[in-house]
Coordinates of C-alpha atoms in Angstrom, one line a residue:
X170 CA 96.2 96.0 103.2
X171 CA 92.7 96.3 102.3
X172 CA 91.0 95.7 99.0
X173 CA 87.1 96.0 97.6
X174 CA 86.5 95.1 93.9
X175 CA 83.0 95.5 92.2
X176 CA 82.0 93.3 89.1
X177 CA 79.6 94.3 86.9
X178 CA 77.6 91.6 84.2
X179 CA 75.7 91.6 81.3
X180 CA 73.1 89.0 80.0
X181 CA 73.6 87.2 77.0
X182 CA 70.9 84.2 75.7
X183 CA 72.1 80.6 75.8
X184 CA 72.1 79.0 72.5
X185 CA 72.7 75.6 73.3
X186 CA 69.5 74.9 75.8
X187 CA 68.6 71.1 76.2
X188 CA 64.9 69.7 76.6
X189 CA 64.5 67.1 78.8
X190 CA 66.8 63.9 78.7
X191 CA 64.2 61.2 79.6
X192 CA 62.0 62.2 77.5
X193 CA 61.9 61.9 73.2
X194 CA 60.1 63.9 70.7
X195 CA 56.8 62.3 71.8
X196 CA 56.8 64.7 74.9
X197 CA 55.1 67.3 72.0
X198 CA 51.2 67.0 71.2
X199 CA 49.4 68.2 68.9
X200 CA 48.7 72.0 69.8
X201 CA 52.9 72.1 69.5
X202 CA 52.3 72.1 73.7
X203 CA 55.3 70.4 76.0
X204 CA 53.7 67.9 78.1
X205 CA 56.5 66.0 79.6
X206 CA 56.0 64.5 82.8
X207 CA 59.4 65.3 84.5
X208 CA 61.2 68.5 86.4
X209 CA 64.1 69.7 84.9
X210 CA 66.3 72.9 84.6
X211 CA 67.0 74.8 81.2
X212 CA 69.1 77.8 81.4
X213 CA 68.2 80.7 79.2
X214 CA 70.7 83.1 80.0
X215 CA 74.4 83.5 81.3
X216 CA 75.7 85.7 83.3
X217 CA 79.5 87.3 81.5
X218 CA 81.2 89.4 83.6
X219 CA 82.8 92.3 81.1
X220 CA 83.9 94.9 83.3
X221 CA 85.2 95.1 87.5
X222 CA 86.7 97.8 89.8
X223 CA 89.1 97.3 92.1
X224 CA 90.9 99.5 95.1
X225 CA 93.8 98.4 97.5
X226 CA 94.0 100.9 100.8
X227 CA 96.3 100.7 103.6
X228 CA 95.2 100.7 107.5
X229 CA 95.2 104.3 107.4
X230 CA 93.2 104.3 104.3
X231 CA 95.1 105.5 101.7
X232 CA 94.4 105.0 98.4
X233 CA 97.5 102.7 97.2
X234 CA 96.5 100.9 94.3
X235 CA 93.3 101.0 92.1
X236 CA 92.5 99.1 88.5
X237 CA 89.5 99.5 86.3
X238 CA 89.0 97.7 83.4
X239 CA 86.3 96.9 80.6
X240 CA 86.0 93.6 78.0
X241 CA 85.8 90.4 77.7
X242 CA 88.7 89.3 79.8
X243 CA 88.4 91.2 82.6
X244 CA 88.2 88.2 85.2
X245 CA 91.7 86.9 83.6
X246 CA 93.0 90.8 84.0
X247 CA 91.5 91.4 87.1
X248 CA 93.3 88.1 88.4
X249 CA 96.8 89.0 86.9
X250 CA 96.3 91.8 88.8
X251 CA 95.6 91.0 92.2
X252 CA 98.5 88.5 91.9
X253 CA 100.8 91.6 90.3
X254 CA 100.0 93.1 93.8
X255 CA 101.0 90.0 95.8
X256 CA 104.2 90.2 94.4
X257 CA 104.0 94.5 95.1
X258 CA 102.7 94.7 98.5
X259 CA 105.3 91.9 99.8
X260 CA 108.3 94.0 97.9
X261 CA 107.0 97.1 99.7
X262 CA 106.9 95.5 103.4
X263 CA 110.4 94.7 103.1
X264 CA 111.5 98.2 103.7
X265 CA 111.9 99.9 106.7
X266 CA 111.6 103.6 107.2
X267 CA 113.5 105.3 110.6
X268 CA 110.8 106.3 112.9
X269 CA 109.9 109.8 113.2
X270 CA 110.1 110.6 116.8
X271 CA 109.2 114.2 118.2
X272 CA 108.9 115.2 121.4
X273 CA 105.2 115.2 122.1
X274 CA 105.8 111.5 121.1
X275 CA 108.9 111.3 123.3
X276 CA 106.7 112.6 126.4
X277 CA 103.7 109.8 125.3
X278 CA 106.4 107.0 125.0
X279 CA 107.5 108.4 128.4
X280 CA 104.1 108.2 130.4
X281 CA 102.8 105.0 129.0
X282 CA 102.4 102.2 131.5
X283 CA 100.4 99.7 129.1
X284 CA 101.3 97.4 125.9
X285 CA 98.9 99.0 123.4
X286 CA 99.3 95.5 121.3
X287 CA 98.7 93.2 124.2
X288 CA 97.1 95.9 126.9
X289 CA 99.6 94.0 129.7
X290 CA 97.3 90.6 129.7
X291 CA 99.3 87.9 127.8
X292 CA 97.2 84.4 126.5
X293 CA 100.8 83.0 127.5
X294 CA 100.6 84.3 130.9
X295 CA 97.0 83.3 131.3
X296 CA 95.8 86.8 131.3
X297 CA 97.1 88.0 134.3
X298 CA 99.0 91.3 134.6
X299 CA 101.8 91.8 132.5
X300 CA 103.8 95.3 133.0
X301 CA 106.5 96.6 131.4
X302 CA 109.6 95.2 133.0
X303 CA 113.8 94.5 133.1
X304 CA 112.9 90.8 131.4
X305 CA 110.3 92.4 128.8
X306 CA 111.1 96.4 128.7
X307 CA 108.9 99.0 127.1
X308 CA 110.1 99.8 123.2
X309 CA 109.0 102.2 121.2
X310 CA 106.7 100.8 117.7
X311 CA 106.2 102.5 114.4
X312 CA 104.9 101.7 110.9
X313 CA 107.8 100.6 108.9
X314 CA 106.3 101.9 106.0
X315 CA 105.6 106.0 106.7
X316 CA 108.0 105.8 109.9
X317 CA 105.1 106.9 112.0
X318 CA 105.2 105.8 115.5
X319 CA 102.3 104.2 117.1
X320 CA 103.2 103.5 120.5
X321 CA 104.6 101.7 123.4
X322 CA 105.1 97.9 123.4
X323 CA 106.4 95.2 124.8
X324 CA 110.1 94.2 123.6
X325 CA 108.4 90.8 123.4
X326 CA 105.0 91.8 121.2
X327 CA 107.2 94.1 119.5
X328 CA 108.9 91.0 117.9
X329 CA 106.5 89.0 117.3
X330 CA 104.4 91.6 115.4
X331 CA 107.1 91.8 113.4
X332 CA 106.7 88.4 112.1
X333 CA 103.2 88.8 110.7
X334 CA 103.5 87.9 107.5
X335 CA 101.9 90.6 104.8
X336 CA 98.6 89.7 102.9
X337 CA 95.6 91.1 101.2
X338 CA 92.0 90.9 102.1
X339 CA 89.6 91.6 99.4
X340 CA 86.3 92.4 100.0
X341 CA 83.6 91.8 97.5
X342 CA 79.9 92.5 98.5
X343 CA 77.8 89.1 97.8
X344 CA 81.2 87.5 97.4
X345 CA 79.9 84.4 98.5
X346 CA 76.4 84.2 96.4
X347 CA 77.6 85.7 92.9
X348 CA 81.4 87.3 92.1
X349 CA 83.1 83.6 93.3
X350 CA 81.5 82.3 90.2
X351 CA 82.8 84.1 88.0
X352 CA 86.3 83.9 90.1
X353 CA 86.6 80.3 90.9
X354 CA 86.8 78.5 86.8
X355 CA 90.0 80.8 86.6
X356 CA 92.0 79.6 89.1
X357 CA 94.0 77.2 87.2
X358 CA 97.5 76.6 87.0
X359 CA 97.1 76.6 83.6
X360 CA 96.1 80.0 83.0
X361 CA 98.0 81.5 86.4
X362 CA 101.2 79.3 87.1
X363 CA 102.2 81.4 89.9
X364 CA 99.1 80.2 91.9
X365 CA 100.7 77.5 94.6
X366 CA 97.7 77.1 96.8
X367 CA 93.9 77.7 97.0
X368 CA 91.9 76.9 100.0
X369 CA 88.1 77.6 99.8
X370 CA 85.6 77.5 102.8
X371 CA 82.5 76.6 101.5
X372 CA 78.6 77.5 102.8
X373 CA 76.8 74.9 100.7
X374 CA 77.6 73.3 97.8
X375 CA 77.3 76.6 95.9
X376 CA 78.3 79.5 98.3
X377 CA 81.8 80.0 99.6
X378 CA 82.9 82.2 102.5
X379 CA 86.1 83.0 101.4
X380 CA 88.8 81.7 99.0
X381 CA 92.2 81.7 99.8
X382 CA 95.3 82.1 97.3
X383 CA 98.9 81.4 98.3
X384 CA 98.0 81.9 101.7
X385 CA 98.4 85.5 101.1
X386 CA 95.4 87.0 99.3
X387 CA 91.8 85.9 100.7
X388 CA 88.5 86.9 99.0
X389 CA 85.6 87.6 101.3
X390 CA 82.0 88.5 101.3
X391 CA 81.5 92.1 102.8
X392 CA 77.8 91.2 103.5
X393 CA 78.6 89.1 106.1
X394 CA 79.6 92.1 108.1
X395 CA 77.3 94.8 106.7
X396 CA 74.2 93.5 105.7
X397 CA 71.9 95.3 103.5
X398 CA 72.4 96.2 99.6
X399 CA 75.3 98.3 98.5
X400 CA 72.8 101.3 97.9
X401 CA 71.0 100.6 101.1
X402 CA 74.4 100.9 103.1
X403 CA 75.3 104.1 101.2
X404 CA 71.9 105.7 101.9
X405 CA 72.8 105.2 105.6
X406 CA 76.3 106.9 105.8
X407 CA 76.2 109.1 103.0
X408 CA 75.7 112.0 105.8
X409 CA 78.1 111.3 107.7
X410 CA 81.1 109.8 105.7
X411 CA 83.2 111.6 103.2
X412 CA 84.7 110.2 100.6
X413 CA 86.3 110.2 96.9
X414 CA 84.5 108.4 93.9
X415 CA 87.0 106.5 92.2
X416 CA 87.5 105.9 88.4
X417 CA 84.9 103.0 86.7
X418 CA 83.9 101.8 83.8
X419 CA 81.4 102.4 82.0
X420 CA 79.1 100.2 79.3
X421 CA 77.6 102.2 76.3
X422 CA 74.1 100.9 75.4
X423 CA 73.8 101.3 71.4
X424 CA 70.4 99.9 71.5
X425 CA 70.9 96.1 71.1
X426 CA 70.5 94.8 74.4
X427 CA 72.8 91.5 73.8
X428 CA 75.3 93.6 72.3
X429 CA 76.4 96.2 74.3
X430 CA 80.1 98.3 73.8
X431 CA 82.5 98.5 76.7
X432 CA 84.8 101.5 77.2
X433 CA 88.0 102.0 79.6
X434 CA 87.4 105.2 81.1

């Protein structure tokens, strides 16, 4: 499963601004003019997330899961429910649905001569030529969610696919730069006891390339596939793409711009 989640921010001016440690109250002339000496860093203005949206699609993209949600919690409720759909998306691999197996699929099944998971070269077998045979026979694969079949395997790569364990990728665009900040003060045992485990592969001291919860749900940055802005990308398949617009919220502007009203939608 595949999901992309969208955070939007607002502004709000920080009240509790420090001048510069070193220096006293002599640092002030005459004129009211700050003349100290020494480089230092005074935040004006934080960033509060306040609303996100988030979709979940399978590999056949199907829209399976989507949340949208506006106020001052939403990284706590966006959390609870990415780890709502941990405990979803393992319940729903469990199943198994019977294949569904015509006879156009019979007669493909029938005239395949190649592994379509590992195309008959095997890392074990040190790529050489692996066919179908009486040791490893040809099976037939199919989603064990929809029943679909996909193709001829291997007995062998049937099984072992079969042992991938489920997880969720979540794509955020500037991941890395921006939304891990607002993720990363939240993942506390405190606040989400059913997080065992989170593994984070850092850029620099400030930028992470993913983060990794329970070994099952990993957070990563979609620009380092697609490069560009997320308006710049759209510009460039727009013409060619179809797609639905899904549900998100929405801020109300009432005319104060450090006080601005969030709706659901």
């Amino acid at each position: 499963f595949t999901g992309y989640a969208d955070f939007e921010s607002i502004l709000k001016e920080n009240t509790s601004t420090t001048d510069c440690d070193k220096c006293d109250n002599s640092t002030i002339n005459d004129n009211h003019e700050d003349i100290c000496p020494h480089s230092f860093t005074t935040t004006l203005q934080n960033h509060y997330a306040i609303s996100v949206s988030f979709v979940i699609v399978d590999r056949y993209g199907k829209l399976v899961h989507e949340f949208c949600y506006t106020g001052e919690d939403v990284v706590l409720k966006f959390m609870n429910n990415v780890l709502k759909c941990e405990d979803l998306l393992v319940n729903v691999v469990k199943f198994c649905e019977y294949m569904l197996f015509d006879e156009d699929d019979k007669k493909t099944f029938d005239r395949e001569s190649i592994c379509f998971i590992c195309k008959n070269k095997r890392l074990d077998k040190g790529l050489k030529e692996y066919p179908f045979s009486e040791f490893d026979p040809k099976v037939r694969d199919h989603d064990h969610l929809t029943g679909k079949y996909l193709d001829a395997a291997h007995r062998s790569c049937n099984l072992n696919k079969r042992r991938e364990k489920p997880f969720l990728s979540i794509f955020m665009h500037n991941f890395s730069g921006y939304d891990s900040h607002l993720i990363l003060p939240f993942l506390t045992k405190k606040l989400f006891p059913g997080i065992e485990s989170v593994n984070v592969i850092p850029k620099s001291g400030e930028k992470f390339m993913s983060i990794k919860i329970n070994q099952k749900i990993t957070f990563l940055d979609s620009m380092s596939f697609l490069s560009g802005s997320l308006d710049s990308l759209n510009e460039s398949i727009k013409k060619s793409c179809k797609y639905n617009i899904i549900n998100q919220p929405r801020l109300v502007f009432n005319g104060d711009k450090n006080n601005q009203r969030a709706k659901n939608p």
